Coordinates of C-alpha atoms in Angstrom, one line a residue:
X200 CA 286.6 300.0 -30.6
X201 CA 289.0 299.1 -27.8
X202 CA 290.9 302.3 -26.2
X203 CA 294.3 302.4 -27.4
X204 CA 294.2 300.0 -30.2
X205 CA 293.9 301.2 -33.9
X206 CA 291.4 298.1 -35.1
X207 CA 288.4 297.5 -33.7
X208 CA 287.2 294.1 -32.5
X209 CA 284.6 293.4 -35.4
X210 CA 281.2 291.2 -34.8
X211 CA 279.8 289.9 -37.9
X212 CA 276.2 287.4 -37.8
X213 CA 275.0 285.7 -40.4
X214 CA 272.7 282.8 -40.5
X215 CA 273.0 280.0 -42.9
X216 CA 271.5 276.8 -44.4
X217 CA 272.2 273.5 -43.0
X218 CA 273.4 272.1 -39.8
X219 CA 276.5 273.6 -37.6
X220 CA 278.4 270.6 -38.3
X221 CA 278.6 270.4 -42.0
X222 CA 279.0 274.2 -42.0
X223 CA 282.3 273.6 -40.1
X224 CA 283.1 270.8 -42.5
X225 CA 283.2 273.0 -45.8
X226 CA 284.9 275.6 -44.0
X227 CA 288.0 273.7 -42.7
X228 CA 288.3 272.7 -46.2
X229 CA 291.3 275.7 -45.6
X230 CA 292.9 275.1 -49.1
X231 CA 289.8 276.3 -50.8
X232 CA 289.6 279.7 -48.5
X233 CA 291.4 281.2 -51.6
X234 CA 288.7 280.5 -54.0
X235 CA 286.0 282.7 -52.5
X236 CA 287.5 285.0 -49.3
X237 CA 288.7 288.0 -51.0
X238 CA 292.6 288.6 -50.4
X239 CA 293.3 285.4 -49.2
X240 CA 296.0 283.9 -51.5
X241 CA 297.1 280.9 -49.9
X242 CA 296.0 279.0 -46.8
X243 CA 296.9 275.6 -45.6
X244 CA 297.0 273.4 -42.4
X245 CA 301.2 273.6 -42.0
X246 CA 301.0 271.5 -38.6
X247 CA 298.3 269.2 -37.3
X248 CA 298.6 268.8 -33.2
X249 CA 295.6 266.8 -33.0
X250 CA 292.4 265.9 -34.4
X251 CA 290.9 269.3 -33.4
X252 CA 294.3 271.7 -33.2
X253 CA 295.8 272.5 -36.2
X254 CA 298.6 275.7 -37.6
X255 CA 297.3 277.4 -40.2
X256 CA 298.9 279.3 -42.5
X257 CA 297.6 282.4 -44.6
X258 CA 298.9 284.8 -47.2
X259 CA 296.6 287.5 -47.7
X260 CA 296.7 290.9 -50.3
X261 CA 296.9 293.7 -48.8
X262 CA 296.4 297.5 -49.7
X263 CA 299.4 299.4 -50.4
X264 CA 302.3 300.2 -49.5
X265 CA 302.4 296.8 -48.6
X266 CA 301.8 293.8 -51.2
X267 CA 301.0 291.0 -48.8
X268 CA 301.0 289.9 -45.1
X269 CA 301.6 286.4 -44.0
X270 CA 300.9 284.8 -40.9
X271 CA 300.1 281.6 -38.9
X272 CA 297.3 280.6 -36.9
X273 CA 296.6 278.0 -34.1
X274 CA 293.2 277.2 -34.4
X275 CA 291.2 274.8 -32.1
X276 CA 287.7 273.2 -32.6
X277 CA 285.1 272.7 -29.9
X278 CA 282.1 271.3 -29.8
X279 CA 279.2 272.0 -27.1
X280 CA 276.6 269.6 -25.7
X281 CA 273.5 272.2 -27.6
X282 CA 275.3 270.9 -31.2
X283 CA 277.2 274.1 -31.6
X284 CA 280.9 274.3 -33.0
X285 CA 283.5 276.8 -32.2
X286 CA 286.8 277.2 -34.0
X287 CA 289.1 279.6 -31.9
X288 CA 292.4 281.3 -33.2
X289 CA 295.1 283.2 -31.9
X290 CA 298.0 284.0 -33.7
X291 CA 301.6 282.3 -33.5
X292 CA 303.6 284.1 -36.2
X293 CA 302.7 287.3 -38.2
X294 CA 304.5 289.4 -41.0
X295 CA 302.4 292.3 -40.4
X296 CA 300.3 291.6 -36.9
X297 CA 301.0 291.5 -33.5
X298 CA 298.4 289.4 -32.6
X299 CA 295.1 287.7 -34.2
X300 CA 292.4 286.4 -31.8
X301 CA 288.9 285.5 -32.5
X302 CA 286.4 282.4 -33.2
X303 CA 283.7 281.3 -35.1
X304 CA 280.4 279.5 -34.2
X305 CA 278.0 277.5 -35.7
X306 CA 275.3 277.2 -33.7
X307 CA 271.3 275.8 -34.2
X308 CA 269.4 278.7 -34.5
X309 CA 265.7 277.5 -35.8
X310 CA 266.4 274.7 -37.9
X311 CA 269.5 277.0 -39.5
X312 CA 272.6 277.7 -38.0
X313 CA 273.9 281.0 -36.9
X314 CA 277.5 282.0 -37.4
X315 CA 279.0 284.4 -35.3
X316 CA 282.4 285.6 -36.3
X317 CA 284.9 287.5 -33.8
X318 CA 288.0 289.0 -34.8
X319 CA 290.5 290.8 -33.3
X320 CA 293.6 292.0 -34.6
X321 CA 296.5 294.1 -33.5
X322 CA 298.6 295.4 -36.6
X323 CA 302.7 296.3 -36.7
X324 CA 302.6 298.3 -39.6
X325 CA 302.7 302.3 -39.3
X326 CA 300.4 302.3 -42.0
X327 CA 297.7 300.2 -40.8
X328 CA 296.2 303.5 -39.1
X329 CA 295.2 304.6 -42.3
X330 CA 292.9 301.3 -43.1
X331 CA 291.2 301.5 -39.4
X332 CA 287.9 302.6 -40.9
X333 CA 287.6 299.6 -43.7
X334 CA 288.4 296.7 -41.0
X335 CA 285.0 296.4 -40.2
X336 CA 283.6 296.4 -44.0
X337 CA 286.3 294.1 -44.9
X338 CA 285.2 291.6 -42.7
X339 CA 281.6 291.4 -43.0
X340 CA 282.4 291.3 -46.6
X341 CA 284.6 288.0 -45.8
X342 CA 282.1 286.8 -44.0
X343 CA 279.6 287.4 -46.6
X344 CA 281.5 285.5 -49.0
X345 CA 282.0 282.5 -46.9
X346 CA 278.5 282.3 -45.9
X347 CA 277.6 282.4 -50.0
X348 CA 280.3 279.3 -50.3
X349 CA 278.9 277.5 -47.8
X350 CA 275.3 277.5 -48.7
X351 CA 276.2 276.7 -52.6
X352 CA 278.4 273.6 -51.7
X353 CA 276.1 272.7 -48.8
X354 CA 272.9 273.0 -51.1
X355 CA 275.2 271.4 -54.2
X356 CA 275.6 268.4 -52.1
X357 CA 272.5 267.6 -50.9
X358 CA 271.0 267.4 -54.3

């Protein structure tokens, strides 16, 4: 928890299957975030600035009183001399945030790679006090699910 703010920055680690690389493939494959993150109902690449800067754009369900959020993301991909990627984010418009940073990484880690997935998100809404508490579970979730879709298309591939 950062004092002050009503989310906490949430750290979720997972290791997967494969090499960092084609784990940042599939996931960049934004149109199919829909298909297996919970809540997300849309997301598409809205403005491409370069090969490795992109606006995304995300509709998402959320709990009531609210029916849905939407907001835009620019989101830049690195990539480090050890073989590890890094897609960064910070937000450029929001319905229902102030502001969205965070990143994932693919990294080696023993013939695997480890993703490590930061997010941090300031809310607008009066009522996002009341979901403080199910940030963090909501995420790792997330995070669970991608890992899952990466590892079945990833493994589907290779056969």
């Amino acid at each position: 928890w950062k004092e002050g703010f009503v989310w906490p920055e949430v750290t979720v680690l997972k290791v997967t299957d494969h090499s960092p690389a084609d784990n940042l493939k599939v996931f960049l494959d934004f149109a199919a975030h829909k298909t297996y993150i919970p809540e997300i109902l849309e997301s598409k690449i809205v403005k491409k600035i370069s090969e490795n800067n992109m606006h995304v754009y995300f509709e998402m369900k959320v709990p009531w009183p609210v029916n849905k959020s939407t907001y835009t993301t620019n989101n830049v991909i690195t990539k480090d001399p050890d073989g590890s990627h890094t897609l960064k984010w910070h937000l450029v418009t929001g319905s229902l945030i102030k502001s969205s940073d965070g990143h994932m990484s693919f990294s080696p880690y023993e013939g695997k790679t480890l993703i490590t997935y930061v997010t941090f998100i300031v809310p607008n809404s009066s009522f996002a006090g009341l979901f403080k508490n199910r940030v963090a579970v909501d995420v790792e979730v997330a995070v669970t699910e991608i890992t899952k879709h990466l590892s079945k298309t990833l493994s589907q591939k290779s056969l």
